[in-house]
Amino acid sequence: MTSAVELHQVSRYFGAVRAVDSVDLAIEEGEFFALLGPSGSGKTTCLRLVAGFDSPSQGEIKIFDKPVHNVPPYRRNVNTVFQDYALFPHLSVGDNVAYALKIRKVDKATRQKKAEEALEMVQLGGLANRRPAQLSGGQRQRVALARALVGQPKVLLLDEPLGALDLKLREEMQEELKTLQRSLGITFIFVTHDQTEALSMADRLAIFNNGRIQQVGTPENIYHRPQDEFVARFVGSSNVLASSELAQLGIQAESASLRPEAVQLVTNGGYFAKVLAKSFLGSAIRLQLALFPGGDSQLQSTPTNMSSKISPIQLSALVDHSRAELNVGDTVRVHWPEGSLHIMRVSSSISTGEL
Amino acid sequence: MEYKNNPIHAPGLIGRLADLFWRRKWLLLLLMLLPPLLWLGVIYIGSLLALLVQSFFSIDEFSGLINYELTLKTYKELLVPANLDIIIRTVSMAAAVSLAAAIVAFPIAYYAARYARGKWKALFYLGVMLPLWSSYLVKVYAWKLILAKEGILNWLIVKLHLSWLLDALLATPVIGGNSLSVSYIGTFLVFLYVWLPFMVLPMQAALERVPINYLDASADLGANPVQTFRNVILPLAMPGVIAGSIFTFSLTLGDYIIPQIIGSSRLFIGQAVYAHQGTAGNIPLAAAFSVVPIVIMCIYLWMAKRKGAFDAL
């Protein structure tokens, strides 16, 4: 399988700022790939480098095995859906969609037919004569998508395309984008800061932080086996346990991650814990727990002298509504299944494994 | 604790006025707009109507007295070859000046809108506006000296051994002449120089409003820079170009000083108006001449609108 897009040691500096820092990445043909990271982490810059709006300070980018160092954006077979859509305000919706065809000097009748087809594909048939300003945000998003797809690019770049939509519409579009990508079979590279979006849509994703890629993998892989604290905290929420806390649990490691939904309340066995806070999330209840691996005696001691001894392990847990009767201050027993505590670093050296 | 100026307490005069304006927002708007509306309505529109009415009067050729009956006779007089020449000459000059100004202004405006930042932007504004700070007459006379046969431009051309080029240019029928300062080329150059800022500024403002994203999107969809210019930049900058050309076009149509100082002695509309209302005492014909630029501007704007020049607004 050929790589659709390949980045080899790519860096982009803006003055002293390393927006993208030595990024290595290979995106396969036909893949739905997400670049996920907080704002300012370099993911959009990376996308712009692939589109050709910007050039890397160092490193090499290949699109279908061809280096694109000196190739301007208008000669690259990739199209972009912009974050703010960038629809041309002086052109009708139909002319916006047909723009790429007009540039290629396709005759007017074919152009209109293809534009209408593209609009139908994104369920906007019959709106070709409207102006972009007359459309809603969701409709504009679809026009931008149709415009980028009409020229049949081999790679579609999407820069936070759903960021400006409200939740309901966003979920709808996520479904649609995924379906569209499967039916077209082309490579989608998708930039987002929304981890749920990335996890639900992507075949694989790369986690960006400070211009660097922290981890690349499938959503399951990244969620269950985060490589470091940043990934564990950024993708989903996680209890990141430090070495001192792990020591209390009898584990020799630098850091580990435990997903809140893995923490179960049990009637016997497990560790004692005190409920510190409770919040209602709709689909579940989140409990903030103080875990006392030392057992009941540790739990009985008063909070004031507790701090001088070994401090309890703070954990958050997601439980279902059957535990709604729990109150702050209650004592519970907690347990997590074998393997759900994921070791990220075994003493200072970086490696991964499971316990 | 009580504060003396607590706004909740009974307000003074200004406070009560503020309350009134807050309750009736249209009142403040009306008060602010009334003076300029009166000015525009009575003095400006009024005098324009008076001018229009005058143009429908006629002059008695024998007595030289104005005949106050409404007639199209004066307008017919505009179509006399000598008068029609004046109109064609002026409109052609205005069109040439506007077109040239648009071409010269574009790179300047584009640079200022897209690349100039901070100090360079200030320098741009200064450079464009500076000529407007000195007297128009001084500039025109300065140009007369520059363009004269003994002037600095001619001297430079001789030094560069390019006299043959200038001579060939001046030998061109109609636009040529004895020297630049007495040819239409000279008139054109001075018009271009004097009105250029009025083209640069609206163009720059229009280009500034074109997001870089649009240019990226155009390139992304396969358009090379020339195609992007034609399909995106120019249409989006068009309202600015039109705004600028309204200035350059109408200012050239109405000017009567530049063609008098620089160029051949043939009349432009402004000079014709000046001559007819003054020494000749033919107010109706002067008025009819004045209506010409107004009509031309209306036609121009109508055509620009039909061509979609304001679609990007």
XYZ file of N, CA, C and O in Angstrom, chain B residues 82-168:
348
model
N -18.866 71.481 -32.532
C -17.867 72.105 -31.658
C -18.094 71.705 -30.204
O -17.151 71.394 -29.467
N -19.364 71.700 -29.776
C -19.683 71.351 -28.388
C -19.554 69.849 -28.140
O -19.072 69.419 -27.092
N -19.986 69.073 -29.131
C -19.895 67.621 -28.994
C -18.425 67.205 -28.849
O -18.094 66.313 -28.073
N -17.555 67.892 -29.603
C -16.110 67.649 -29.502
C -15.632 67.798 -28.069
O -14.859 66.982 -27.570
N -16.093 68.882 -27.441
C -15.676 69.157 -26.056
C -16.077 67.995 -25.155
O -15.281 67.513 -24.334
N -17.326 67.529 -25.347
C -17.829 66.442 -24.501
C -17.018 65.166 -24.730
O -16.545 64.523 -23.778
N -16.824 64.823 -26.006
C -16.082 63.596 -26.325
C -14.663 63.671 -25.782
O -14.156 62.719 -25.173
N -14.023 64.839 -25.974
C -12.650 65.036 -25.502
C -12.578 64.815 -23.992
O -11.718 64.077 -23.493
N -13.512 65.423 -23.276
C -13.478 65.341 -21.814
C -13.746 63.920 -21.333
O -13.047 63.402 -20.453
N -14.759 63.286 -21.926
C -15.105 61.930 -21.488
C -13.968 60.962 -21.801
O -13.622 60.110 -20.977
N -13.358 61.105 -22.979
C -12.236 60.218 -23.329
C -11.099 60.399 -22.343
O -10.488 59.418 -21.875
N -10.796 61.670 -22.034
C -9.716 61.945 -21.086
C -10.049 61.328 -19.729
O -9.208 60.659 -19.111
N -11.290 61.519 -19.276
C -11.692 60.997 -17.963
C -11.573 59.478 -17.947
O -11.102 58.893 -16.966
N -11.983 58.840 -19.041
C -11.923 57.379 -19.107
C -10.469 56.919 -19.095
O -10.103 55.988 -18.361
N -9.620 57.592 -19.899
C -8.210 57.205 -19.967
C -7.537 57.378 -18.611
O -6.782 56.510 -18.154
N -7.837 58.501 -17.958
C -7.231 58.778 -16.650
C -7.675 57.731 -15.630
O -6.862 57.200 -14.868
N -8.978 57.388 -15.638
C -9.493 56.416 -14.662
C -8.855 55.047 -14.872
O -8.444 54.380 -13.922
N -8.779 54.639 -16.131
C -8.209 53.328 -16.448
C -6.741 53.266 -16.025
O -6.299 52.329 -15.351
N -5.993 54.320 -16.405
C -4.573 54.348 -16.066
C -4.385 54.395 -14.550
O -3.516 53.715 -13.998
N -5.239 55.178 -13.878
C -5.128 55.286 -12.422
C -5.370 53.921 -11.780
O -4.666 53.531 -10.845
N -6.357 53.194 -12.305
C -6.653 51.870 -11.745
C -5.450 50.946 -11.909
O -5.078 50.213 -10.986
N -4.816 51.003 -13.085
C -3.674 50.124 -13.349
C -2.473 50.506 -12.482
O -1.819 49.641 -11.889
N -2.206 51.805 -12.391
C -1.056 52.251 -11.598
C -1.308 52.028 -10.110
O -0.413 51.630 -9.361
N -2.569 52.254 -9.692
C -2.869 52.190 -8.253
C -2.872 50.765 -7.729
O -2.561 50.531 -6.564
N -3.231 49.809 -8.607
C -3.442 48.455 -8.100
C -2.244 47.865 -7.349
O -2.392 47.423 -6.209
N -1.053 47.862 -7.966
C 0.079 47.270 -7.226
C 0.364 47.989 -5.910
O 0.692 47.342 -4.899
N 0.213 49.307 -5.916
C 0.462 50.076 -4.690
C -0.543 49.659 -3.623
O -0.190 49.351 -2.488
N -1.823 49.647 -4.021
C -2.886 49.304 -3.077
C -2.727 47.867 -2.599
O -2.917 47.565 -1.421
N -2.353 46.983 -3.523
C -2.217 45.568 -3.174
C -1.084 45.374 -2.180
O -1.223 44.667 -1.189
N 0.036 46.046 -2.444
C 1.164 45.953 -1.521
C 0.749 46.435 -0.130
O 0.997 45.775 0.875
N 0.074 47.600 -0.120
C -0.302 48.192 1.173
C -1.275 47.299 1.925
O -1.194 47.148 3.138
N -2.205 46.681 1.179
C -3.241 45.885 1.839
C -2.693 44.547 2.308
O -3.064 44.054 3.363
N -1.795 43.961 1.523
C -1.404 42.592 1.784
C -0.117 42.471 2.586
O 0.036 41.605 3.425
N 0.841 43.354 2.306
C 2.168 43.155 2.883
C 2.602 44.220 3.886
O 3.297 43.904 4.836
N 2.211 45.485 3.650
C 2.726 46.554 4.507
C 2.177 46.414 5.917
O 0.989 46.225 6.108
N 3.068 46.484 6.903
C 2.665 46.396 8.302
C 3.390 47.485 9.075
O 4.506 47.854 8.719
N 2.747 47.954 10.129
C 3.389 48.880 11.054
C 3.964 50.102 10.378
O 3.257 50.874 9.727
N 5.290 50.243 10.460
C 5.985 51.420 9.953
C 5.758 51.601 8.460
O 5.547 52.708 7.972
N 5.778 50.495 7.726
C 5.646 50.577 6.274
C 4.251 51.017 5.871
O 4.056 51.685 4.864
N 3.269 50.619 6.698
C 1.891 51.024 6.414
C 1.749 52.532 6.616
O 1.118 53.222 5.810
N 2.338 53.020 7.687
C 2.297 54.460 7.956
C 2.952 55.211 6.811
O 2.450 56.240 6.339
N 4.071 54.669 6.345
C 4.804 55.298 5.247
C 3.962 55.314 3.973
O 3.958 56.290 3.217
N 3.204 54.248 3.771
C 2.323 54.176 2.614
C 1.273 55.288 2.660
O 1.086 56.034 1.701
N 0.604 55.402 3.821
C -0.429 56.438 3.942
C 0.168 57.819 3.733
O -0.397 58.659 3.044
N 1.336 58.015 4.340
C 2.008 59.305 4.215
C 2.323 59.590 2.748
O 2.044 60.672 2.230
N 2.889 58.597 2.081
C 3.280 58.766 0.689
C 2.101 59.057 -0.214
O 2.187 59.879 -1.130
N 0.969 58.400 0.069
C -0.205 58.598 -0.783
C -0.872 59.938 -0.499
O -1.322 60.634 -1.404
N -0.892 60.311 0.785
C -1.634 61.524 1.162
C -0.813 62.802 1.018
O -1.379 63.876 0.852
N 0.505 62.653 1.103
C 1.359 63.837 1.133
C 1.059 64.818 -0.008
O 0.935 66.018 0.228
N 0.927 64.330 -1.251
C 0.647 65.272 -2.343
C -0.647 66.054 -2.128
O -0.798 67.157 -2.645
N -1.590 65.477 -1.345
C -2.867 66.162 -1.135
C -2.733 67.337 -0.168
O -3.622 68.163 -0.044
N -1.591 67.374 0.542
C -1.429 68.424 1.542
C -0.940 69.743 0.923
O -1.007 70.773 1.559
N -0.374 69.647 -0.284
C 0.102 70.884 -0.887
C -0.935 71.377 -1.887
O -1.773 70.612 -2.365
N -0.850 72.672 -2.192
C -1.864 73.282 -3.048
C -1.874 72.647 -4.432
O -0.843 72.373 -5.034
N -3.076 72.449 -4.867
C -3.335 71.882 -6.177
C -2.703 72.737 -7.282
O -2.053 72.223 -8.190
N -2.831 74.053 -7.146
C -2.275 74.947 -8.175
C -0.760 74.851 -8.235
O -0.169 74.806 -9.313
N -0.145 74.796 -7.060
C 1.317 74.703 -7.003
C 1.782 73.444 -7.733
O 2.724 73.463 -8.522
N 1.066 72.343 -7.479
C 1.447 71.078 -8.102
C 1.308 71.157 -9.620
O 2.167 70.679 -10.367
N 0.205 71.766 -10.075
C -0.033 71.827 -11.513
C 1.027 72.689 -12.201
O 1.571 72.317 -13.243
N 1.375 73.822 -11.568
C 2.415 74.664 -12.172
C 3.774 73.971 -12.131
O 4.578 74.108 -13.047
N 4.015 73.225 -11.066
C 5.262 72.473 -10.982
C 5.348 71.484 -12.141
O 6.393 71.340 -12.793
N 4.234 70.844 -12.417
C 4.203 69.902 -13.533
C 4.432 70.607 -14.857
O 5.054 70.048 -15.757
N 3.930 71.853 -14.966
C 4.140 72.589 -16.217
C 5.638 72.763 -16.455
O 6.131 72.580 -17.567
N 6.356 73.065 -15.375
C 7.806 73.233 -15.496
C 8.490 71.903 -15.812
O 9.424 71.848 -16.608
N 8.012 70.865 -15.179
C 8.620 69.548 -15.407
C 8.444 69.120 -16.868
O 9.359 68.597 -17.502
N 7.250 69.369 -17.392
C 6.920 68.868 -18.727
C 7.332 69.803 -19.861
O 7.280 69.421 -21.025
N 7.728 71.043 -19.519
C 8.060 72.022 -20.563
C 9.250 71.552 -21.400
O 10.008 70.670 -20.996
N 9.390 72.173 -22.566
C 10.470 71.771 -23.465
C 11.831 71.961 -22.816
O 12.754 71.188 -23.019
N 11.945 73.031 -21.988
C 13.199 73.285 -21.287
C 13.203 72.624 -19.913
O 14.078 72.868 -19.100
N 12.202 71.798 -19.653
C 12.020 71.227 -18.309
C 12.951 70.061 -18.011
O 13.694 69.580 -18.872
N 12.865 69.609 -16.788
C 13.789 68.581 -16.289
C 13.569 67.236 -16.978
O 14.519 66.488 -17.242
N 12.320 66.952 -17.314
C 12.020 65.659 -17.932
C 12.675 65.571 -19.308
O 13.305 64.570 -19.649
N 12.517 66.664 -20.068
C 13.111 66.705 -21.395
C 14.632 66.598 -21.308
O 15.275 65.890 -22.082
N 15.189 67.292 -20.321
C 16.640 67.255 -20.099
C 17.102 65.817 -19.849
O 18.073 65.339 -20.417
N 16.359 65.132 -19.009
C 16.697 63.745 -18.665
C 16.605 62.849 -19.899
O 17.479 62.014 -20.142
N 15.550 63.079 -20.682
C 15.356 62.259 -21.878
C 16.495 62.466 -22.872
O 17.011 61.511 -23.465
N 16.933 63.721 -22.983
C 18.063 64.006 -23.874
C 19.319 63.302 -23.358
O 20.049 62.654 -24.104
N 19.549 63.383 -22.036
C 20.723 62.745 -21.440
C 20.715 61.235 -21.670
O 21.757 60.613 -21.812
N 19.505 60.671 -21.658
C 19.387 59.224 -21.835
C 19.370 58.840 -23.317
O 19.173 57.678 -23.646
N 19.516 59.828 -24.177
C 19.483 59.613 -25.634
C 18.172 58.974 -26.076
O 18.156 58.076 -26.904
N 17.076 59.401 -25.452
C 15.777 58.841 -25.800
C 14.891 59.877 -26.493
O 13.683 59.697 -26.595
N 15.508 60.963 -26.968
C 14.734 62.033 -27.607
C 13.875 61.505 -28.742
O 12.737 61.931 -28.935
N 14.435 60.546 -29.498
C 13.703 59.988 -30.637
C 12.370 59.390 -30.209
O 11.361 59.505 -30.873
N 12.368 58.773 -28.993
C 11.147 58.139 -28.485
C 10.110 59.209 -28.165
O 8.934 59.115 -28.551
N 10.564 60.263 -27.464
C 9.659 61.348 -27.093
C 9.131 62.036 -28.348
O 7.934 62.334 -28.455
N 10.047 62.267 -29.317
C 9.628 62.931 -30.552
C 8.575 62.110 -31.281
O 7.587 62.645 -31.778
N 8.794 60.795 -31.298
C 7.826 59.918 -31.961
C 6.479 60.000 -31.258
O 5.421 60.067 -31.889
